[in-house]
PDB file of C-alpha atoms and ligand atoms in Angstrom:
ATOM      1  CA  UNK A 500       1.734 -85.865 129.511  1.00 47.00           C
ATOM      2  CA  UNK A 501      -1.699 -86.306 128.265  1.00 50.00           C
ATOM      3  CA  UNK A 502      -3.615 -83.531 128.996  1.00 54.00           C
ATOM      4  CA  UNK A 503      -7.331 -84.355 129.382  1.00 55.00           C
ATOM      5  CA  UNK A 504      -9.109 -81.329 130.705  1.00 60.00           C
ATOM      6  CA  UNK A 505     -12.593 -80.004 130.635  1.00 55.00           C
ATOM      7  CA  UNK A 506     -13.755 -78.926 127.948  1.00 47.00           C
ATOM      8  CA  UNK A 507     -13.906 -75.207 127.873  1.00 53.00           C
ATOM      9  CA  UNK A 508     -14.705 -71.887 129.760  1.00 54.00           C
ATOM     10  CA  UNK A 509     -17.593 -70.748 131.467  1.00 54.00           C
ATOM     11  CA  UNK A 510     -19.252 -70.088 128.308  1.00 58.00           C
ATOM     12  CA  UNK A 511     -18.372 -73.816 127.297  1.00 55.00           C
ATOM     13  CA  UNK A 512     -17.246 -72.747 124.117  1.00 61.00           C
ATOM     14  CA  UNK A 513     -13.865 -70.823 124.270  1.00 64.00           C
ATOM     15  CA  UNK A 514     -11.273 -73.285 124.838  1.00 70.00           C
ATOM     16  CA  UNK A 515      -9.798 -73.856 127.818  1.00 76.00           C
ATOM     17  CA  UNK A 516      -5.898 -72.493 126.977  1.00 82.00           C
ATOM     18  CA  UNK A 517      -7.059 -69.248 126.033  1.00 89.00           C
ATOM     19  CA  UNK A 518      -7.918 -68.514 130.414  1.00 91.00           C
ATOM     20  CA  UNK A 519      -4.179 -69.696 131.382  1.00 94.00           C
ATOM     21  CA  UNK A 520      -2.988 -68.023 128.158  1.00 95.00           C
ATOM     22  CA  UNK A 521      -4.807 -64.208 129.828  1.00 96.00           C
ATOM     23  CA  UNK A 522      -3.168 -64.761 132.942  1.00 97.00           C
ATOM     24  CA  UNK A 523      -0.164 -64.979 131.217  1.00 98.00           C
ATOM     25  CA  UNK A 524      -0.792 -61.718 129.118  1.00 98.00           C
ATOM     26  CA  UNK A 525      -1.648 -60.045 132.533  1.00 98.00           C
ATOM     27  CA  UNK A 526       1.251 -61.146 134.504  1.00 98.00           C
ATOM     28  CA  UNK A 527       3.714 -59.903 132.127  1.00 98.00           C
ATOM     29  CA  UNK A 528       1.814 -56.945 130.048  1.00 98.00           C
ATOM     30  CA  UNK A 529       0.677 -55.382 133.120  1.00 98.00           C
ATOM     31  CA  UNK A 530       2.509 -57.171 135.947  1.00 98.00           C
ATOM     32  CA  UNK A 531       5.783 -56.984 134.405  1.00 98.00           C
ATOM     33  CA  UNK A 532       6.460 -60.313 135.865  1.00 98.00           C
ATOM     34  CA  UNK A 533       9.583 -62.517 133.650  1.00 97.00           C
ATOM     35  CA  UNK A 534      10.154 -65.199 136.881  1.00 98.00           C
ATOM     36  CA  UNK A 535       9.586 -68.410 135.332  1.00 98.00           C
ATOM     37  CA  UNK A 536       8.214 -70.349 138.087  1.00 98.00           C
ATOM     38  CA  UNK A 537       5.211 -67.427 138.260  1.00 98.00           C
ATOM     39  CA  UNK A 538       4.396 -68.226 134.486  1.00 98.00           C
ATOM     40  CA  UNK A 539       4.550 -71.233 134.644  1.00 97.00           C
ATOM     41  CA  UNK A 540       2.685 -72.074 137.548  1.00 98.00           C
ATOM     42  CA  UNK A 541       0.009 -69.345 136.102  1.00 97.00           C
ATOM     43  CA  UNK A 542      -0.097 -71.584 132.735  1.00 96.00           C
ATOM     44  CA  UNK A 543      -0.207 -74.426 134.559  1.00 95.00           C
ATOM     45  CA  UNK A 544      -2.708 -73.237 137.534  1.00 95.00           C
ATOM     46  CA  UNK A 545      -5.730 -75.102 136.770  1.00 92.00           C
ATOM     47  CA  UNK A 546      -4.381 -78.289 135.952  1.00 92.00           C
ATOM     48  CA  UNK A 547      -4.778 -80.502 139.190  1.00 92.00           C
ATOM     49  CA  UNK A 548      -8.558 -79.270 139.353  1.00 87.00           C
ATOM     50  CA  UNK A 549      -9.467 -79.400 135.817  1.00 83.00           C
ATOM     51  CA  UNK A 550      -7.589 -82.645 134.332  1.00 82.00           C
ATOM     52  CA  UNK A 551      -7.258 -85.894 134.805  1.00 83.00           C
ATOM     53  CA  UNK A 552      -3.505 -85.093 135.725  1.00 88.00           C
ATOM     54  CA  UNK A 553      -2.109 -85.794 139.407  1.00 92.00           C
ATOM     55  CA  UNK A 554       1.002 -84.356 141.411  1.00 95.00           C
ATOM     56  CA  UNK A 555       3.227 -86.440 140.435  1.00 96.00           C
ATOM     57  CA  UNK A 556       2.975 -86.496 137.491  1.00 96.00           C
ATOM     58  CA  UNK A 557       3.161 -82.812 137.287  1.00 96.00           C
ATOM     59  CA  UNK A 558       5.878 -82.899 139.631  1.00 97.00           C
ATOM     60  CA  UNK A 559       7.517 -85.159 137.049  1.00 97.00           C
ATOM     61  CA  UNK A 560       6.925 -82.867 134.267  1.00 96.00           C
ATOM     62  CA  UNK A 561       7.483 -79.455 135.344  1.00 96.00           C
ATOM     63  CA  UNK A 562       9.506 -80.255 138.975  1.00 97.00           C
ATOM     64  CA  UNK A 563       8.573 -79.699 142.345  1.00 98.00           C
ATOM     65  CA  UNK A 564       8.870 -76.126 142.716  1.00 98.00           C
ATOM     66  CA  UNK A 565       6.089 -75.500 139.521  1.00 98.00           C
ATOM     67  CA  UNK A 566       3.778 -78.862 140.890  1.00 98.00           C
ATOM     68  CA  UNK A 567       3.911 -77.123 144.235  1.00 98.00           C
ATOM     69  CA  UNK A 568       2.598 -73.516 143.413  1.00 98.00           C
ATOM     70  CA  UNK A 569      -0.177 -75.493 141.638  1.00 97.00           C
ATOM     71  CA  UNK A 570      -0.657 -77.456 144.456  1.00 97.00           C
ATOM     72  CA  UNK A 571      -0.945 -74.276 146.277  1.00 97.00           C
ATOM     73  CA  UNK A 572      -3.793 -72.850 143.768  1.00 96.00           C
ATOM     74  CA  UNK A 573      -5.716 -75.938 143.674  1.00 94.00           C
ATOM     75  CA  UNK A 574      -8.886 -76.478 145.772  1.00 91.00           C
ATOM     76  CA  UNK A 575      -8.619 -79.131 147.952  1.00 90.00           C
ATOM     77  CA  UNK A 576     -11.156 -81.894 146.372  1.00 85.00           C
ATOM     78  CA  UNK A 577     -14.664 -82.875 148.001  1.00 87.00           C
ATOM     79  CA  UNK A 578     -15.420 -79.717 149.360  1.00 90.00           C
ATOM     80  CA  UNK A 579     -18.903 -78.026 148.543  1.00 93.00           C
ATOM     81  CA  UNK A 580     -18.699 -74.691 146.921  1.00 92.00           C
ATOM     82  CA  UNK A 581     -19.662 -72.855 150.642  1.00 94.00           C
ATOM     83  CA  UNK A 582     -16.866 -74.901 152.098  1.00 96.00           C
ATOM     84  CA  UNK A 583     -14.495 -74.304 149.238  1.00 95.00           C
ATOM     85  CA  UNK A 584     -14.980 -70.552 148.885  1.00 96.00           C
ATOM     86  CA  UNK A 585     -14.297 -70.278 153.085  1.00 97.00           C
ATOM     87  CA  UNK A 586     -10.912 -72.153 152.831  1.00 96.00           C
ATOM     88  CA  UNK A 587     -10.068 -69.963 149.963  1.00 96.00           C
ATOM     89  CA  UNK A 588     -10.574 -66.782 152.090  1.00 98.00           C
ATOM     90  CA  UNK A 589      -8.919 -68.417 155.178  1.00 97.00           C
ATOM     91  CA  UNK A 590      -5.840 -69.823 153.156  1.00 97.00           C
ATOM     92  CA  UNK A 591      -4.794 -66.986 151.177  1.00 98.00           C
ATOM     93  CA  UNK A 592      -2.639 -65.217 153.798  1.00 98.00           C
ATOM     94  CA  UNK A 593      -0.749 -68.748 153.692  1.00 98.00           C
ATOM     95  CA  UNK A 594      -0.072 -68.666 149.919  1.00 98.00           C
ATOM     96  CA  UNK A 595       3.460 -68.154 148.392  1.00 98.00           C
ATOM     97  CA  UNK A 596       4.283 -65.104 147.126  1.00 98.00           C
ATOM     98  CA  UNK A 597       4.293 -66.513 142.999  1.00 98.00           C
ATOM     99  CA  UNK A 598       1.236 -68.260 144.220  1.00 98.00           C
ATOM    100  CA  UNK A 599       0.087 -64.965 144.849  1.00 98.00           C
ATOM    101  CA  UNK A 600       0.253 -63.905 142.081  1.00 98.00           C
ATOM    102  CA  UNK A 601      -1.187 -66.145 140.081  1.00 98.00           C
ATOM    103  CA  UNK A 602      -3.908 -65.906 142.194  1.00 98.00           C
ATOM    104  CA  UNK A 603      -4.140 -61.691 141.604  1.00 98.00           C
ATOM    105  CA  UNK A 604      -4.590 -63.111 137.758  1.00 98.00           C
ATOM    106  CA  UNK A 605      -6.685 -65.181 138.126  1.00 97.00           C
ATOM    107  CA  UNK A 606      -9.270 -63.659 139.848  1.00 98.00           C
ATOM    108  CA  UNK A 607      -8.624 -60.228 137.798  1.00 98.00           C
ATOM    109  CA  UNK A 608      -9.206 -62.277 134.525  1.00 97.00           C
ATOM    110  CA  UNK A 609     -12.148 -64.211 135.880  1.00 96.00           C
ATOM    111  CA  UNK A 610     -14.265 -61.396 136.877  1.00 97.00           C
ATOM    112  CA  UNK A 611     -13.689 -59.630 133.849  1.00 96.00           C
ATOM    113  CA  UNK A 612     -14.449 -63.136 131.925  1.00 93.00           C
ATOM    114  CA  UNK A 613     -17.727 -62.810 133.814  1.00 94.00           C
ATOM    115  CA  UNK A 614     -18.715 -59.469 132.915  1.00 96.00           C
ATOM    116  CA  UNK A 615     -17.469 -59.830 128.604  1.00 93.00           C
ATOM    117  CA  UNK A 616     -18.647 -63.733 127.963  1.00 90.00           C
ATOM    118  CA  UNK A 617     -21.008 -64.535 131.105  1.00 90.00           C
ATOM    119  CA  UNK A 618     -21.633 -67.635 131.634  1.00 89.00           C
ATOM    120  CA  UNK A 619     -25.114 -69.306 130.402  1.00 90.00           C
ATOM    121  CA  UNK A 620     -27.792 -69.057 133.490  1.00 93.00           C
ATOM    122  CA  UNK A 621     -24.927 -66.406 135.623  1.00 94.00           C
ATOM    123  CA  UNK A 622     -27.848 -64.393 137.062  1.00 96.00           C
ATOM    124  CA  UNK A 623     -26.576 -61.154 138.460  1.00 97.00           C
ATOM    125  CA  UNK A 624     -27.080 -62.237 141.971  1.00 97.00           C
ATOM    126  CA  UNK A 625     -24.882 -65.290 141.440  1.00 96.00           C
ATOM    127  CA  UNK A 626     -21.811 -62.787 139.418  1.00 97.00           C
ATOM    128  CA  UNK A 627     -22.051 -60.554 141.833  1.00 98.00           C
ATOM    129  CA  UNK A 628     -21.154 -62.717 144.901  1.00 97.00           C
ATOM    130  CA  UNK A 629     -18.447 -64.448 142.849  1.00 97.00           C
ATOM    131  CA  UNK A 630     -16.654 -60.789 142.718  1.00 98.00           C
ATOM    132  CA  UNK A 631     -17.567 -60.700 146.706  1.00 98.00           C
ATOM    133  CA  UNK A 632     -15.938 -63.449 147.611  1.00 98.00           C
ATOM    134  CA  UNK A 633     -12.638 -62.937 144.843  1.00 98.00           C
ATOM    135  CA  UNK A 634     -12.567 -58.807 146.542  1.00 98.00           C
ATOM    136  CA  UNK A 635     -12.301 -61.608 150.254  1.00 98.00           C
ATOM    137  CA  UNK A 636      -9.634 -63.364 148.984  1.00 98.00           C
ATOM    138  CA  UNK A 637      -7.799 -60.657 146.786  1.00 98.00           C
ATOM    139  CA  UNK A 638      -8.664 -58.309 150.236  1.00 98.00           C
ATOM    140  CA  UNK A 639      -6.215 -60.986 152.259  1.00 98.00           C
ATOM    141  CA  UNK A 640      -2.947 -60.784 149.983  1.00 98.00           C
ATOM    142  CA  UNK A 641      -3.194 -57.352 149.423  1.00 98.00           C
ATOM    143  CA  UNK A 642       0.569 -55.696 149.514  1.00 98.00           C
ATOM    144  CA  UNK A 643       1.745 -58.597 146.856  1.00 98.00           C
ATOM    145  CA  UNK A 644       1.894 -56.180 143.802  1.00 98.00           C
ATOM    146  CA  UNK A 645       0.451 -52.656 143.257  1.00 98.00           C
ATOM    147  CA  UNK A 646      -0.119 -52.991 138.964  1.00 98.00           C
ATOM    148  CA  UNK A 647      -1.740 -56.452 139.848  1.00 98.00           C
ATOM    149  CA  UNK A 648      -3.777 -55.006 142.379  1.00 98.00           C
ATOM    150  CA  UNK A 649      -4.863 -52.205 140.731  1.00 98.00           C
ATOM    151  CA  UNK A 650      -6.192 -54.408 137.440  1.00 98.00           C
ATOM    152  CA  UNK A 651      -7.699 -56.594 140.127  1.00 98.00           C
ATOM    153  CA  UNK A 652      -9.844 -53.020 141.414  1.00 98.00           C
ATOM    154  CA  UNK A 653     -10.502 -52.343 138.055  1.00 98.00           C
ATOM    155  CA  UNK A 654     -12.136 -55.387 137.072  1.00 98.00           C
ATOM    156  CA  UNK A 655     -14.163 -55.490 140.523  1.00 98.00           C
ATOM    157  CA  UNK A 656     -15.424 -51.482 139.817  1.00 98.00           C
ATOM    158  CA  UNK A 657     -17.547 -54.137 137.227  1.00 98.00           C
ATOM    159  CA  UNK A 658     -19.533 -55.796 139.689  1.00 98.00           C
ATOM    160  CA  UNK A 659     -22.953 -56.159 138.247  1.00 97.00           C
ATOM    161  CA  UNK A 660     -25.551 -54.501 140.688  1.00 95.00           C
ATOM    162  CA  UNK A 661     -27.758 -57.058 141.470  1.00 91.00           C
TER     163      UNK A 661
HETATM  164 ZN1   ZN B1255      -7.991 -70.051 136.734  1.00 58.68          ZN
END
């Protein structure tokens, strides 16, 4: 599978493997999480939003169990960022339990991303309603994992105060 994905993190410099690659290093350092459809759905999470890759061809690769967590974590396409952040909140109950947590990692690792390489032109208005709307989400699949769940409180006791 050719891999074609954008080109970096936030800061547009720090390549794009080295986010999946911290989820991983969460789920298992601090999760304790070994199920291998978790990590690889976690290394695999951004995939269908970031690269020019499709389901079924991630279905191919990694079967339908892994392509369908993705699925799970992947914002559905054309919808504005408003739109996007609302069906995140209102889906979450919905998600899988490995979907889960993914999602605990991922939102632990991006609002701590925010806070130790922040984004060019992040103001602290703008970081601080992106760890607003995460606490939402994170707020409706609470009772997945206490470790997770903790890390995720630590890295929202960051929230810039705008
Ligand atoms: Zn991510």
């Amino acid at each position: 599978m050719a891999l074609v994905c954008d080109t970096g993190m936030w800061d547009r410099e720090t390549p794009a493997i080295n986010h999946p690659i911290r989820l991983l290093q969460l789920l298992v350092d601090v999760g304790g999480v070994t199920d291998p459809l978790v990590l690889a759905a976690a290394a695999l999470h951004d995939v269908l939003e970031d690269c020019e890759v499709g389901f079924p061809e991630l279905e191919a690769q990694f079967g339908t169990e892994v392509a369908g967590v993705v699925f799970e974590l992947s914002d559905p396409p054309h919808l504005d960022k408003m739109a996007m952040r609302a069906w995140a909140v209102e889906t979450a109950p919905r998600l899988s339990l490995p979907a889960r947590l993914v999602k605990l990692a991922d939102k632990t690792v991006n609002l701590n991303d925010l806070i130790d390489w922040p984004p060019a032109g992040w103001s602290d208005v703008r970081k601080a309603s992106y760890f607003d709307w995460s606490a939402e989400v994170i707020a409706r699949i609470r009772g997945t994992h206490d470790a997770l769940e903790l890390a995720f409180d630590a890295a929202y006791s960051r929230r810039p105060i705008p």
